[in-house]
Every structure is written in structure tokens, then in C-alpha cells.
Short mmCIF file of C-alpha atoms and ligand atoms in Angstrom, two decimals:
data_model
loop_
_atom_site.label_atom_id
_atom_site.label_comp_id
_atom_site.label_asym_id
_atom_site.label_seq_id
_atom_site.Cartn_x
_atom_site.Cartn_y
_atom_site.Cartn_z
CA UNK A 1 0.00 0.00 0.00
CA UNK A 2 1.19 3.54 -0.98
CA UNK A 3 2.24 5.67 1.83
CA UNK A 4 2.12 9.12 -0.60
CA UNK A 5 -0.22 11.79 0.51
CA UNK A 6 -1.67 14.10 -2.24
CA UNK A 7 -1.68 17.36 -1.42
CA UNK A 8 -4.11 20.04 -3.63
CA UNK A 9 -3.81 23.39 -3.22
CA UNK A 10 -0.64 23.22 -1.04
CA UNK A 11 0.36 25.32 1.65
CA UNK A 12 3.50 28.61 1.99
CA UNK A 13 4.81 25.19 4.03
CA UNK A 14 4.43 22.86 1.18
CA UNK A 15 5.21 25.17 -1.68
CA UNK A 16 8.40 26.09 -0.82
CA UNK A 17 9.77 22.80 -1.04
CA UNK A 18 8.61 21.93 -3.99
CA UNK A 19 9.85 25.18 -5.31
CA UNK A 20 12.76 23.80 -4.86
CA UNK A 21 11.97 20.63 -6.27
CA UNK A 22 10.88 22.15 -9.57
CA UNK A 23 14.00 24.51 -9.89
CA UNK A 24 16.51 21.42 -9.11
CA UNK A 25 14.39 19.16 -11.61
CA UNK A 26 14.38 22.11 -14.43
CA UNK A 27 17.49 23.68 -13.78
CA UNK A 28 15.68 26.93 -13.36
CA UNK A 29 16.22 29.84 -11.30
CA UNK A 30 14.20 30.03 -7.96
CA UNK A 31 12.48 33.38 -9.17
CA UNK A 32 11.07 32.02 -12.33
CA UNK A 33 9.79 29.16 -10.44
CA UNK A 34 8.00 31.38 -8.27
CA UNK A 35 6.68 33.12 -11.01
CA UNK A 36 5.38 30.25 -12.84
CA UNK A 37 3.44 29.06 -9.60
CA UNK A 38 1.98 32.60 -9.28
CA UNK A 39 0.79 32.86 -13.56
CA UNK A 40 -0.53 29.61 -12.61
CA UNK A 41 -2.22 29.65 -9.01
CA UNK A 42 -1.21 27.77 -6.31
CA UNK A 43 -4.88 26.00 -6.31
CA UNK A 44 -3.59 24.55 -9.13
CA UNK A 45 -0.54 23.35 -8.09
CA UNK A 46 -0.27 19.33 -6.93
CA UNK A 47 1.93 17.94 -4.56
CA UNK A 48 3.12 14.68 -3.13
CA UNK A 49 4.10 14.18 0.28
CA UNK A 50 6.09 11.25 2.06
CA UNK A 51 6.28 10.59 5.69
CA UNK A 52 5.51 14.67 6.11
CA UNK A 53 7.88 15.47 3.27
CA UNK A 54 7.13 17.07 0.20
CA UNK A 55 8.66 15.15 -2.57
CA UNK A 56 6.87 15.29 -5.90
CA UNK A 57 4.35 18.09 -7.52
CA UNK A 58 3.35 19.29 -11.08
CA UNK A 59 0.77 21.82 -11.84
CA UNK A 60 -2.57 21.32 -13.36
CA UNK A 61 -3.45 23.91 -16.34
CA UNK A 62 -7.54 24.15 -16.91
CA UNK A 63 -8.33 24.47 -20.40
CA UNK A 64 -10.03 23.49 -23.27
CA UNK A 65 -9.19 21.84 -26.79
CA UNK A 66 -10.71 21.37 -29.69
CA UNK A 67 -11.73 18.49 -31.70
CA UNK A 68 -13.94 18.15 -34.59
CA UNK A 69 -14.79 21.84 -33.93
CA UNK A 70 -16.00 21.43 -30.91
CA UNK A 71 -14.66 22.28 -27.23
CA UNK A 72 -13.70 19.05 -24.86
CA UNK A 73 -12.49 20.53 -21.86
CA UNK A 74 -8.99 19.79 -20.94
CA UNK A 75 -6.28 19.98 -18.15
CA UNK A 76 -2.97 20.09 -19.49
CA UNK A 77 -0.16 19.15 -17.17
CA UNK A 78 3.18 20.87 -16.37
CA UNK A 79 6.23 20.89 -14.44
CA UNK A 80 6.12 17.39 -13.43
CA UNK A 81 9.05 17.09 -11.15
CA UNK A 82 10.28 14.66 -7.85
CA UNK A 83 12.91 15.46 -5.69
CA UNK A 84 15.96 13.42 -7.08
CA UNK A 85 16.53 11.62 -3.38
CA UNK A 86 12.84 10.23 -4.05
CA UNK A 87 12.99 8.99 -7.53
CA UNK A 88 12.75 5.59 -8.42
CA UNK A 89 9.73 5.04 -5.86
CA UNK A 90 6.67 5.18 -7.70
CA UNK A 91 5.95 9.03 -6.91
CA UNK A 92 5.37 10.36 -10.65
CA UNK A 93 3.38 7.43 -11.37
CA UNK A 94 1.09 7.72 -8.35
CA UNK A 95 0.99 11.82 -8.82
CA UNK A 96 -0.32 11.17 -12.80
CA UNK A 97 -2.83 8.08 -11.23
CA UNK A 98 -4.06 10.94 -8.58
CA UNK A 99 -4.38 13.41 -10.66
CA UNK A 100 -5.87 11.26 -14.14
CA UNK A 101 -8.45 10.37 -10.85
CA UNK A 102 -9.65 13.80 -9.82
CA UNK A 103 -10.31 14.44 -13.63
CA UNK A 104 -12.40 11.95 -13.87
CA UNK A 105 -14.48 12.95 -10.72
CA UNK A 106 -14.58 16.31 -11.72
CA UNK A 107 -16.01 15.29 -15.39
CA UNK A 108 -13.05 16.29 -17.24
CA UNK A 109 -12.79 14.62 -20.87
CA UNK A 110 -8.66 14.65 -21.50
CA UNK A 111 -5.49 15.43 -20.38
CA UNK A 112 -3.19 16.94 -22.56
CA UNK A 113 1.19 17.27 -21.83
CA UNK A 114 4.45 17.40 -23.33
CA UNK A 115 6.52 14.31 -22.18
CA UNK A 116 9.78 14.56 -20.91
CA UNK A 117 10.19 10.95 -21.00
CA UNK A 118 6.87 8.84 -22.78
CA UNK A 119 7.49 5.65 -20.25
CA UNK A 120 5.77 7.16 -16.88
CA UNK A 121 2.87 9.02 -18.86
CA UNK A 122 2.22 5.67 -20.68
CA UNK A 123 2.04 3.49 -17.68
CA UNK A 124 -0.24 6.34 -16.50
CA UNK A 125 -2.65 5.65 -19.57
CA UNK A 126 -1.63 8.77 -21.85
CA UNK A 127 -0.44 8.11 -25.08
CA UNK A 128 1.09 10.11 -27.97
CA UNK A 129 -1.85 11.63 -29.80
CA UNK A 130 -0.52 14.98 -31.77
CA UNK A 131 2.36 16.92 -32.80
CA UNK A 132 3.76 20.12 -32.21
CA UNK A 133 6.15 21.65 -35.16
CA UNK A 134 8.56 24.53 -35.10
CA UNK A 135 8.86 26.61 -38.26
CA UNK A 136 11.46 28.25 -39.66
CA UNK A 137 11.88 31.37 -42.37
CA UNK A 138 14.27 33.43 -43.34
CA UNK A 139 13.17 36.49 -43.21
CA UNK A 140 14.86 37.90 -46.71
CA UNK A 141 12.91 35.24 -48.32
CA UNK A 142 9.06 35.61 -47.30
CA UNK A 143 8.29 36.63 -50.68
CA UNK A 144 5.24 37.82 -49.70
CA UNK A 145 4.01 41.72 -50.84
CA UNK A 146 0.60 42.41 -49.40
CA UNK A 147 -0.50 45.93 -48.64
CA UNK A 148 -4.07 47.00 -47.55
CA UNK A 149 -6.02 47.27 -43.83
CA UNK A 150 -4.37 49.04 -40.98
CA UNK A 151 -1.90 47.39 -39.07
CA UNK A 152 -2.07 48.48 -35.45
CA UNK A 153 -0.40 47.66 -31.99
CA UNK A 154 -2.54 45.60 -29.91
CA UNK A 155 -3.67 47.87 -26.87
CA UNK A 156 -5.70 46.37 -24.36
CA UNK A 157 -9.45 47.62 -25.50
CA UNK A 158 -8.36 44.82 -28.18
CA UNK A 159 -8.32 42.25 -26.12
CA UNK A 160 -11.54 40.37 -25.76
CA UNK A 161 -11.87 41.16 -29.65
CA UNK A 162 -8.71 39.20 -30.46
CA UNK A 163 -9.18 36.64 -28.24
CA UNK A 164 -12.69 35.69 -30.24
CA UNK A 165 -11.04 35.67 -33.40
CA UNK A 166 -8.33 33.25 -32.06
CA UNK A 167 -11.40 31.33 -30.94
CA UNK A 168 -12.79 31.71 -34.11
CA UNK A 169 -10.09 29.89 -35.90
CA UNK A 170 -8.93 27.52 -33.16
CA UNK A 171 -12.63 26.17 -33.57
CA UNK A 172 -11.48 24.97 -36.80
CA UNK A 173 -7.93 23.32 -36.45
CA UNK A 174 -7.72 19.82 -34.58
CA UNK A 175 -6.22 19.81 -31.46
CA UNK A 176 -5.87 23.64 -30.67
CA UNK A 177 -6.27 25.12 -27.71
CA UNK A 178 -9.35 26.70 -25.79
CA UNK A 179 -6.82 28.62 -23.81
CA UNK A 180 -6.96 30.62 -20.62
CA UNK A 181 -5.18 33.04 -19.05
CA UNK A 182 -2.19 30.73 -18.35
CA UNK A 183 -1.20 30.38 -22.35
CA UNK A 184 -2.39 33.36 -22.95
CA UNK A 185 0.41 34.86 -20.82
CA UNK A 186 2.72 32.37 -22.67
CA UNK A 187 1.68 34.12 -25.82
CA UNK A 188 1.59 37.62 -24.32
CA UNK A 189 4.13 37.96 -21.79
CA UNK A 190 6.51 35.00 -21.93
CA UNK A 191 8.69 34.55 -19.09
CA UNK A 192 7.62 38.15 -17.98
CA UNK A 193 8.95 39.46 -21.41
CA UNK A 194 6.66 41.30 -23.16
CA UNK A 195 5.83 40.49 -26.64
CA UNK A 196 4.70 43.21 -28.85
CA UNK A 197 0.97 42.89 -30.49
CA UNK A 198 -0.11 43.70 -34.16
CA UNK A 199 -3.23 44.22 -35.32
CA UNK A 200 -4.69 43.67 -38.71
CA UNK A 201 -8.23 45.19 -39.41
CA UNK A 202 -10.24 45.61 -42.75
CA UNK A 203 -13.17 48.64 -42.54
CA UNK A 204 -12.99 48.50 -38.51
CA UNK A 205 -13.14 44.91 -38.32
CA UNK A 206 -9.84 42.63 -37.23
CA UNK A 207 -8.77 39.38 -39.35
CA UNK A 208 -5.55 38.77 -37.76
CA UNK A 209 -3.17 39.80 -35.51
CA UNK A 210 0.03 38.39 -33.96
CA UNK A 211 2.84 38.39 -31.21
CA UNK A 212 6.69 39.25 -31.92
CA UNK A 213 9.70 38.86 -29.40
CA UNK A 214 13.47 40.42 -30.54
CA UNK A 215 15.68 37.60 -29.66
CA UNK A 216 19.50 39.70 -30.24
CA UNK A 217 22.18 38.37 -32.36
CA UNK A 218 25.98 38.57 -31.88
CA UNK A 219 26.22 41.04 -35.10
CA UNK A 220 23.41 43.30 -33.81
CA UNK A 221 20.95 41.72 -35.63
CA UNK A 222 18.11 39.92 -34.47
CA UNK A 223 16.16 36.72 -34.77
CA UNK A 224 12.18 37.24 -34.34
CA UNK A 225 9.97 34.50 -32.25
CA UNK A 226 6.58 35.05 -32.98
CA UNK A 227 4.35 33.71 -30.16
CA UNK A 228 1.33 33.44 -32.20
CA UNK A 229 0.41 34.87 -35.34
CA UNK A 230 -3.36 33.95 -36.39
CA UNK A 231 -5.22 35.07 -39.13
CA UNK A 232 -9.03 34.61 -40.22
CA UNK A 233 -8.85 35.71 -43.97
CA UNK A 234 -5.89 34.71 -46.77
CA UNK A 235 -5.88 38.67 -47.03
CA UNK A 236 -4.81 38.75 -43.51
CA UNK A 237 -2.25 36.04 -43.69
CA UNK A 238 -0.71 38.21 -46.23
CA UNK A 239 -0.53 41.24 -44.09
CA UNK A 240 1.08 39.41 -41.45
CA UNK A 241 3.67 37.74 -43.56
CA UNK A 242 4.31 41.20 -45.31
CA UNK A 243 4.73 43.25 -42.30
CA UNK A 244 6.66 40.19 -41.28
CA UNK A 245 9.39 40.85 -44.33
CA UNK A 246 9.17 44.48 -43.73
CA UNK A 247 11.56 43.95 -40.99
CA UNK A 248 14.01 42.13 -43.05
CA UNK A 249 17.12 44.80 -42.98
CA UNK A 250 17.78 43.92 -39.44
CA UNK A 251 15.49 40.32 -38.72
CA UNK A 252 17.52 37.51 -39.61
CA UNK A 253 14.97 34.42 -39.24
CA UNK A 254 11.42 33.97 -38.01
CA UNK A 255 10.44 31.76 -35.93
CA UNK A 256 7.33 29.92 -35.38
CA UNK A 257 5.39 26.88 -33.80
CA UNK A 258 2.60 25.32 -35.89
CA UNK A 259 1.64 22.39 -37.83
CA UNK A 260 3.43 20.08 -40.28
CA UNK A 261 1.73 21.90 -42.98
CA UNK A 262 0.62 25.01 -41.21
CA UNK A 263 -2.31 26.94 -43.33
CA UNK A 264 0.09 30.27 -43.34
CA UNK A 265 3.10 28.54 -45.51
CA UNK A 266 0.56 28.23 -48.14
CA UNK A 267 0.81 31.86 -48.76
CA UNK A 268 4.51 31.51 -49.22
CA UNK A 269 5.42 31.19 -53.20
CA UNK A 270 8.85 29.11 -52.41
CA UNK A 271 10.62 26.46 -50.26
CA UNK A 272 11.64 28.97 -47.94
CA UNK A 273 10.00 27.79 -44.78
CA UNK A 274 12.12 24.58 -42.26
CA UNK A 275 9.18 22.67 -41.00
CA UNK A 276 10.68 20.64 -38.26
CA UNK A 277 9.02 17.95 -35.66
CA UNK A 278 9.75 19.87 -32.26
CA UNK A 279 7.62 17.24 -30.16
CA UNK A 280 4.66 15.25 -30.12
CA UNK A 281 2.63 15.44 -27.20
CA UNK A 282 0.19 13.16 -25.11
CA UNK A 283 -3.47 12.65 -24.24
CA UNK A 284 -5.63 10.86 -21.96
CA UNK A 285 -8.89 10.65 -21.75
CA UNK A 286 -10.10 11.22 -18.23
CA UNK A 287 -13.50 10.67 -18.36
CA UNK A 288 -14.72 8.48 -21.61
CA UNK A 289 -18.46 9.59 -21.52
CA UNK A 290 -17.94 13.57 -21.35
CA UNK A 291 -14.73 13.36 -24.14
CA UNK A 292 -16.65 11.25 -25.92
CA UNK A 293 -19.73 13.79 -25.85
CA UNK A 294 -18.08 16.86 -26.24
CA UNK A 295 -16.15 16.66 -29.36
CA UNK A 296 -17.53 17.08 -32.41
CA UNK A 297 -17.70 14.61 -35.47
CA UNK A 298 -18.23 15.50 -39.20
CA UNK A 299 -21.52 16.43 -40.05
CA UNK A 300 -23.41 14.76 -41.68
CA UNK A 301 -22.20 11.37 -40.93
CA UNK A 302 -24.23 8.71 -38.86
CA UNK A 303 -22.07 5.73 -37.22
CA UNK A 304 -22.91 3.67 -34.23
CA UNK A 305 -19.54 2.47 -32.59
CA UNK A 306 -19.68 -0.63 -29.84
CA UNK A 307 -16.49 -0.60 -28.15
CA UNK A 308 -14.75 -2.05 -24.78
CA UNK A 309 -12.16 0.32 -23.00
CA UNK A 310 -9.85 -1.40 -20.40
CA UNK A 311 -8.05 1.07 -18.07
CA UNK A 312 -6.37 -0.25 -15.55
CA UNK A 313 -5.75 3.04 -14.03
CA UNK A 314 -9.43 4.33 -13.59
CA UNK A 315 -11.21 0.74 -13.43
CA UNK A 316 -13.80 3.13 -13.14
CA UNK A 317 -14.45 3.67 -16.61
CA UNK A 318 -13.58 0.26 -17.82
CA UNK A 319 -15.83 -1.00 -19.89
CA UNK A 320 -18.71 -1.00 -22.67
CA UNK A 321 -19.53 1.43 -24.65
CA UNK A 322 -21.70 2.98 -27.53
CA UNK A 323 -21.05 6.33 -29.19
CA UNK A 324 -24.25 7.01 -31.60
CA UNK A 325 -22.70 9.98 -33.75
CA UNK A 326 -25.68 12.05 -35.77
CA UNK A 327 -25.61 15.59 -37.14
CA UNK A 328 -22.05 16.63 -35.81
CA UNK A 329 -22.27 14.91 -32.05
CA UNK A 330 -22.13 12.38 -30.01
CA UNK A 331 -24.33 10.71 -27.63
CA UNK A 332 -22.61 7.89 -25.28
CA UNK A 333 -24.64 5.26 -23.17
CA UNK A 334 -22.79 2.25 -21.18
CA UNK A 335 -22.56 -1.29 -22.94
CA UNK A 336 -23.25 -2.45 -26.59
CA UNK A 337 -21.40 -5.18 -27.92
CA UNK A 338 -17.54 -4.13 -27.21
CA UNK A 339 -16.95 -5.08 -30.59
CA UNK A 340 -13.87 -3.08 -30.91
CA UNK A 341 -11.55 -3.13 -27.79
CA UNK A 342 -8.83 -0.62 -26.81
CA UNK A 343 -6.81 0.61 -23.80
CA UNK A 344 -6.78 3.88 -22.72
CA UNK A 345 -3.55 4.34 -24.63
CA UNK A 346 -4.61 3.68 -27.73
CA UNK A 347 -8.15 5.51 -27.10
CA UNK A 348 -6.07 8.66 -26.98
CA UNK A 349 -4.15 8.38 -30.30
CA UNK A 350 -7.76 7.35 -31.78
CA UNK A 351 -9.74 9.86 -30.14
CA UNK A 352 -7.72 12.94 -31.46
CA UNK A 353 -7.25 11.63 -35.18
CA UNK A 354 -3.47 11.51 -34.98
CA UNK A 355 -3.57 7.65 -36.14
CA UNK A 356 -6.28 5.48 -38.06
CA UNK A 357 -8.01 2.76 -36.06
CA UNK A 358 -6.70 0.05 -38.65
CA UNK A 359 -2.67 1.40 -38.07
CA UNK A 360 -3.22 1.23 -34.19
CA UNK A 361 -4.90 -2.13 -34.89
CA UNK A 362 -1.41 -3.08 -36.27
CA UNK A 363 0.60 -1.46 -33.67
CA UNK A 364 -1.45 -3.65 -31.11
CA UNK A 365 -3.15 -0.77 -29.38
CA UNK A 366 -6.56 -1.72 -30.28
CA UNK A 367 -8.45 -5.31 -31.99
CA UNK A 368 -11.63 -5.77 -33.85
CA UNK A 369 -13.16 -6.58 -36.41
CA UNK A 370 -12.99 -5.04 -40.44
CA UNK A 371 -16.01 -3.59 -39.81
CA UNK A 372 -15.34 -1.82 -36.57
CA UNK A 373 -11.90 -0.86 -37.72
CA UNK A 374 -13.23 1.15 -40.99
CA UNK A 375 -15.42 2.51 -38.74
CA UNK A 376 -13.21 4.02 -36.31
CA UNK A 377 -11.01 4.67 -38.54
CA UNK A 378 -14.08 6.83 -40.53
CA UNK A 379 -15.57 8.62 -36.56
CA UNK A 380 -12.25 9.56 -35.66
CA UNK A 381 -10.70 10.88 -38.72
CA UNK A 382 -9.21 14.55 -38.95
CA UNK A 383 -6.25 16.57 -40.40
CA UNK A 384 -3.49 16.44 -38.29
CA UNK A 385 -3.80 17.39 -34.59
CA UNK A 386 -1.90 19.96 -33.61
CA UNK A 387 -0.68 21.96 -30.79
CA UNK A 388 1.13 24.83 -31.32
CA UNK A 389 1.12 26.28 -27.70
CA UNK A 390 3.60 24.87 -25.29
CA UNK A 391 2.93 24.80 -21.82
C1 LIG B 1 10.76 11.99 -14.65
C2 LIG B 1 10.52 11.95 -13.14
C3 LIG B 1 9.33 12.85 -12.82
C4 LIG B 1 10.22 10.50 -12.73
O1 LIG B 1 9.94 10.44 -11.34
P1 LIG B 1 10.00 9.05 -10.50
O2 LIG B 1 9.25 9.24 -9.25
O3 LIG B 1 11.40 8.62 -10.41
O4 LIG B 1 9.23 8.07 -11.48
P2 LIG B 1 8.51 6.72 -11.04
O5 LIG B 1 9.36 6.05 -10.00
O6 LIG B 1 7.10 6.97 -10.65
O7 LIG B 1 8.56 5.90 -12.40
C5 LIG B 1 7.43 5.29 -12.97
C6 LIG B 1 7.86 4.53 -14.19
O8 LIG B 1 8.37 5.43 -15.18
C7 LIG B 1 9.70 5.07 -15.52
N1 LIG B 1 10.53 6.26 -15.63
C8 LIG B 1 10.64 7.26 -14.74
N2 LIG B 1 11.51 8.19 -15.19
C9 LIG B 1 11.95 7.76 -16.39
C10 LIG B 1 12.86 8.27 -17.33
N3 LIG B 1 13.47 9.44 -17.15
N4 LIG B 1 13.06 7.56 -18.47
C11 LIG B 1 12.43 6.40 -18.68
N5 LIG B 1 11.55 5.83 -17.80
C12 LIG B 1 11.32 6.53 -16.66
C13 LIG B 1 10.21 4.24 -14.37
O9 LIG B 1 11.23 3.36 -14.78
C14 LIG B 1 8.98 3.54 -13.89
O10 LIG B 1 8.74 2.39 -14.70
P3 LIG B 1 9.11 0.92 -14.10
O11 LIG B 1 8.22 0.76 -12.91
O12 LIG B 1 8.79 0.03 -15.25
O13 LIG B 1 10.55 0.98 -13.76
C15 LIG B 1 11.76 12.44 -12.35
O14 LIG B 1 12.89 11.71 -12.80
C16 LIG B 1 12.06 13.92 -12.51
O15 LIG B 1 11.59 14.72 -11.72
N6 LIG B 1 12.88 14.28 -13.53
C17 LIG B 1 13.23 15.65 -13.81
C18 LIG B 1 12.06 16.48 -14.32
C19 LIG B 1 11.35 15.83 -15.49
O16 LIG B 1 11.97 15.35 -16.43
N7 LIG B 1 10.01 15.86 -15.43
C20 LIG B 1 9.16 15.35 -16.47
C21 LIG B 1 8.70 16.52 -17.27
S1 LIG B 1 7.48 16.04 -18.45
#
């Protein structure tokens, strides 16, 4: 029997020492530890204590994402760290089973986190399920001349417009966030930098906008991270890739995180963009019946899906299932005929689109029948999940 303690919403008492936990485990500096548990909230911050010491803690991020155009809510997961004196003793794991528990009681669908190593998270029931890409351009060869709208800095009366139009086109791209204030400082003010905001607007009305940091170069030139850039229109996409070029005489390369074939590098007219795999992160799904509910399908398609879940893990939502998918949703009642059958694990790479029922069927992940496999295959299916935030 474990003799952990989980401790929610710790105490001054409990989160210094894990303070120190997460700066030893991230070689980071004190401060920006401290900083990260204040952007997040120390009711979101997890800990593990043994025999009255605090050894283990991550921090729980309270999102959404979206699938099929539709919102599942979401708690990503960050900063998991143990004290190195206490590794090797089943902490992480029993941390990730805590925590994948309190999801489920609190109803929420998935889990979503960037693995430092993919052995504890999978023995924890998450399972690679997306990818996140970085992109590369020099900035001398955009090649993109777009004039029109008025470009503008982003004040703060902008705000809660900007943030709907990121909705607006997160709706549409698997895997995206629903994000809150946490990535939103990520995007905004990263690492208490602050990233400066440019607006794109047609007759009064904003398209696209996006975030630039000067990263400094030995020759006095600099690079330029952009921590988002998001456009509704193609017009706007041009803008941003023009004004983008218009700092070429000093910007060396832009940077970017996206997709492996991110909807802005369609706009550029050569092979001037490095499209790299930076990671691929993991999912879990928390609790079956409300991910199963809340993400959206494609319309107009009618499928009935039997299928068995084991989970080990949460025993408490092992079992049968039906998903009865009409006009864009889902509807999910207990039992049916577990004709296809799947651990958690494999769930998650389903569930998200990032592989085909029939090529986890040959990994191992999941067995059933032809039938059930096309099917799957068909409920599931998406463009590529992505996550461009990092968190
Ligand atoms: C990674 C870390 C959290 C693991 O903590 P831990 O308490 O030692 O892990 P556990 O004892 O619960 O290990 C559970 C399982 O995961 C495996 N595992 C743990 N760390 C691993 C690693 N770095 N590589 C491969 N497997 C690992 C263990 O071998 C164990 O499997 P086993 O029972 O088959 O041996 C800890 O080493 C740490 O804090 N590292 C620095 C920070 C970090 O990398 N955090 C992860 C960020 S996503």
C-alpha cells in the first residue's frame, strides 16, 4: 500500500519545497519558479508528500481543446518534477494516477502534456496523440508583398476582440487550444517578457493579428519568435507575412510553432520555410463519456460504434460502450457489444485523429473486427492534430 499523501492546493509550508523541487528538476532559477506558480495559481498546483515530506508536484493547467470543432475541456499538465533523493519510488506514477483520478471525478474529458520521458505518462494511460512543429523562415525570403487594412499595436481595449477571433479559428484546427489566461500569458508575456501585439483590421473589423519577441544576435541583428500569429482571412495572412518581411534589414529568421503543414506557408510562393518535428505530445482521456460527448464529429455522418475500454488506471471507466454519432455529435450510453476493444492508450491516439483505427490495430493498441476498424477509422478521422502552444 502507498504511503504518498496528495496534497491540492498546497500550503506557503508545502510550496516552498517543492519550489525547490521544480528549480533542481528544471534547472531553473528560484524566481522564475516562483513566477510560474503565481501565472498559474497555487490552487492549481499538486503535490506529493512522504512521511511529512514534500517530494513530488506538477501543476494542473484548466483548459479546453478542440476536436472536430467542438470544445472538450482539458487539463494540461506541467512541471512534473520529484525530488531526485525520491525517484525511483513510484511518486510520478502515483501523482499522474491521482491526478488522471480527480479528472475523472470532476467530469473532465482529457489530459493533454508534453513528455519529458513517454514511459511514466504511458504506464499512467496517456499516449502520444498529436504533434507540435517549429517553423522556420528566413526572413529575406518571405516573398510575400501584401498591402491594404491598418496594421495596429494591440492595446488592451483589443483584447476580448482578439481573443474571439483566435477562438474563431482555433474552432477549426484539430487539437488547438481553448486557452486561458495561463497560455495566454505564454503568448503575451513570456517569461515576464513582453511580446509586442499587431493588429490587422479591414473597414474597422480585425482578421488577424500576432505576437513578436526580438531575440538579439551577436552582429546586432536579431532573430524574431513570434508567439502566435493567427489570421481569419488569406488577405490577412498576407498582411502578417508582409509586415513580417518588412523587418528584413535587421530580422535575420522567423520563428514559429505550428503544424506540419501550417495553413500560413501556403501563402509563401517558395521552399523557404524549415518545418521541423519539435515534439509530439500526449493525451488521456479522463473521463470516456464527457470526451466522448463533447467533441464534435463531421456532419453529416451517422455511425454507431460498440467498443470495450480497459483502463487499468481508472477501473472506473472500464468498460462498454456505444457512441451514436448524428448531425455533428455524439451521444454515449454504457454497454453495446464491445466489438472493438482498446486501452486507454490507444483511445487517446484514436480519439484525437493523430492515427487510423486500422494502423493502431497493427501497432497492437486496439483489436476488432474489419467492420469496426473502418469505422473508427471513418468517426475519428481529422487533419493532423496539432498543438502549437507549449505549456
Ligand atoms: C521523470 C521523473 C518525474 C520521474 O519520477 P520518478 O518518481 O522517479 O518516477 P517513477 O518512480 O514513478 O517511475 C514510474 C515509471 O516510469 C519510468 N521512468 C521514470 N523516469 C523515467 C525516465 N526518465 N526515463 C524512462 N523511464 C522513466 C520508471 O522506470 C517507472 O517504470 P518501471 O516501474 O517500469 O521501472 C523524475 O525523474 C524527474 O523529476 N525528472 C526531472 C524532471 C522531469 O523530467 N520531469 C518530467 C517533465 S514532463
Amino acid at each position: 500500500m502507498s504511503t504518498f499523501e496528495y496534497i491540492a492546493s498546497p500550503s506557503d509550508g508545502e510550496l516552498a519545497p517543492l519550489a525547490e523541487i521544480e528549480s533542481v528538476a528544471f534547472g531553473s532559477p528560484a524566481a522564475e519558479v516562483a513566477q510560474w506558480f503565481a501565472v498559474a495559481g497555487r490552487e492549481h498546483v499538486r503535490a506529493v508528500a512522504l512521511r511529512g515530506q514534500v517530494v513530488a508536484g506538477l501543476i494542473v493547467i484548466p483548459m479546453g481543446q478542440f476536436f472536430g470543432g467542438r470544445r472538450v475541456a482539458m487539463t494540461g499538465i506541467a512541471g512534473v518534477a520529484v525530488a531526485p533523493e525520491a525517484r525511483g519510488q513510484g511518486a510520478a506514477l502515483w501523482l499522474m494516477s491521482q491526478v488522471a483520478r480527480e479528472l475523472h471525478t470532476a467530469g473532465v474529458g482529457i489530459s493533454t502534456l508534453y513528455p519529458a520521458t513517454n514511459t511514466l505518462y504511458r504506464k499512467a494511460g496517456w499516449e502520444l496523440a498529436g504533434s507540435h512543429y517549429s517553423i522556420e523562415i528566413d526572413a529575406r525570403s518571405v516573398g510575400v508583398r501584401e498591402g491594404g487594412g491598418v496594421l495596429t499595436t494591440i492595446a488592451d481595449a483589443d483584447r476580448a476582440a482578439m481573443h474571439a477571433l483566435y477562438a474563431d479559428v482555433a474552432r477549426t484546427r484539430s487539437g488547438y487550444l481553448d486557452r486561458g489566461p495561463y497560455v495566454w500569458s505564454r503568448v503575451e508575456t513570456p517569461r515576464g517578457r513582453i511580446a509586442r501585439g499587431t493588429l490587422v483590421s479591414y473597414d474597422g473589423a480585425s482578421e488577424g493579428y500576432l505576437y513578436l519577441l526580438q531575440n538579439p544576435l551577436p552582429g546586432g541583428t536579431y532573430d524574431l519568435a513570434i508567439t502566435d500569429l493567427c489570421a481569419k482571412t488569406p488577405r490577412a495572412a498576407r498582411r502578417l507575412l508582409s509586415f513580417l518581411a518588412d523587418h528584413r534589414s535587421m530580422a535575420e529568421t522567423l520563428r514559429l510553432k505550428g503544424g506540419p503543414i501550417d495553413p500560413l506557408l501556403w501563402h509563401l510562393p517558395e521552399k523557404s520555410a524549415k518545418v521541423r518535428l519539435f515534439e509530439h505530445w500526449m493525451l488521456r482521456l479522463c473521463n470516456v463519456e464527457a470526451a466522448l460527448a463533447q467533441r464534435g464529429y463531421t456532419p453529416g455522418m451517422s455511425a454507431r460504434l460498440e467498443l470495450e475500454l480497459e483502463d487499468d488506471m481508472l477501473p472506473e471507466q472500464a468498460g462498454r460502450y456505444t457512441l451514436e454519432v448524428t448531425a455533428g455529435r455524439g451521444q454515449v450510453t454504457r454497454g453495446g457489444s464491445g466489438a472493438l476493444r482498446v486501452g486507454a492508450r490507444g483511445l487517446a491516439a484514436l480519439f484525437t485523429g493523430f492515427q487510423s483505427a486500422r494502423s493502431l490495430a497493427r501497432a497492437g493498441m486496439l483489436t476488432g473486427d474489419d467492420a469496426s476498424l473502418d469505422l473508427a477509422s471513418g468517426v475519428f478521422a481529422s487533419e493532423a492534430p496539432v498543438l502549437p502552444d507549449f505549456f
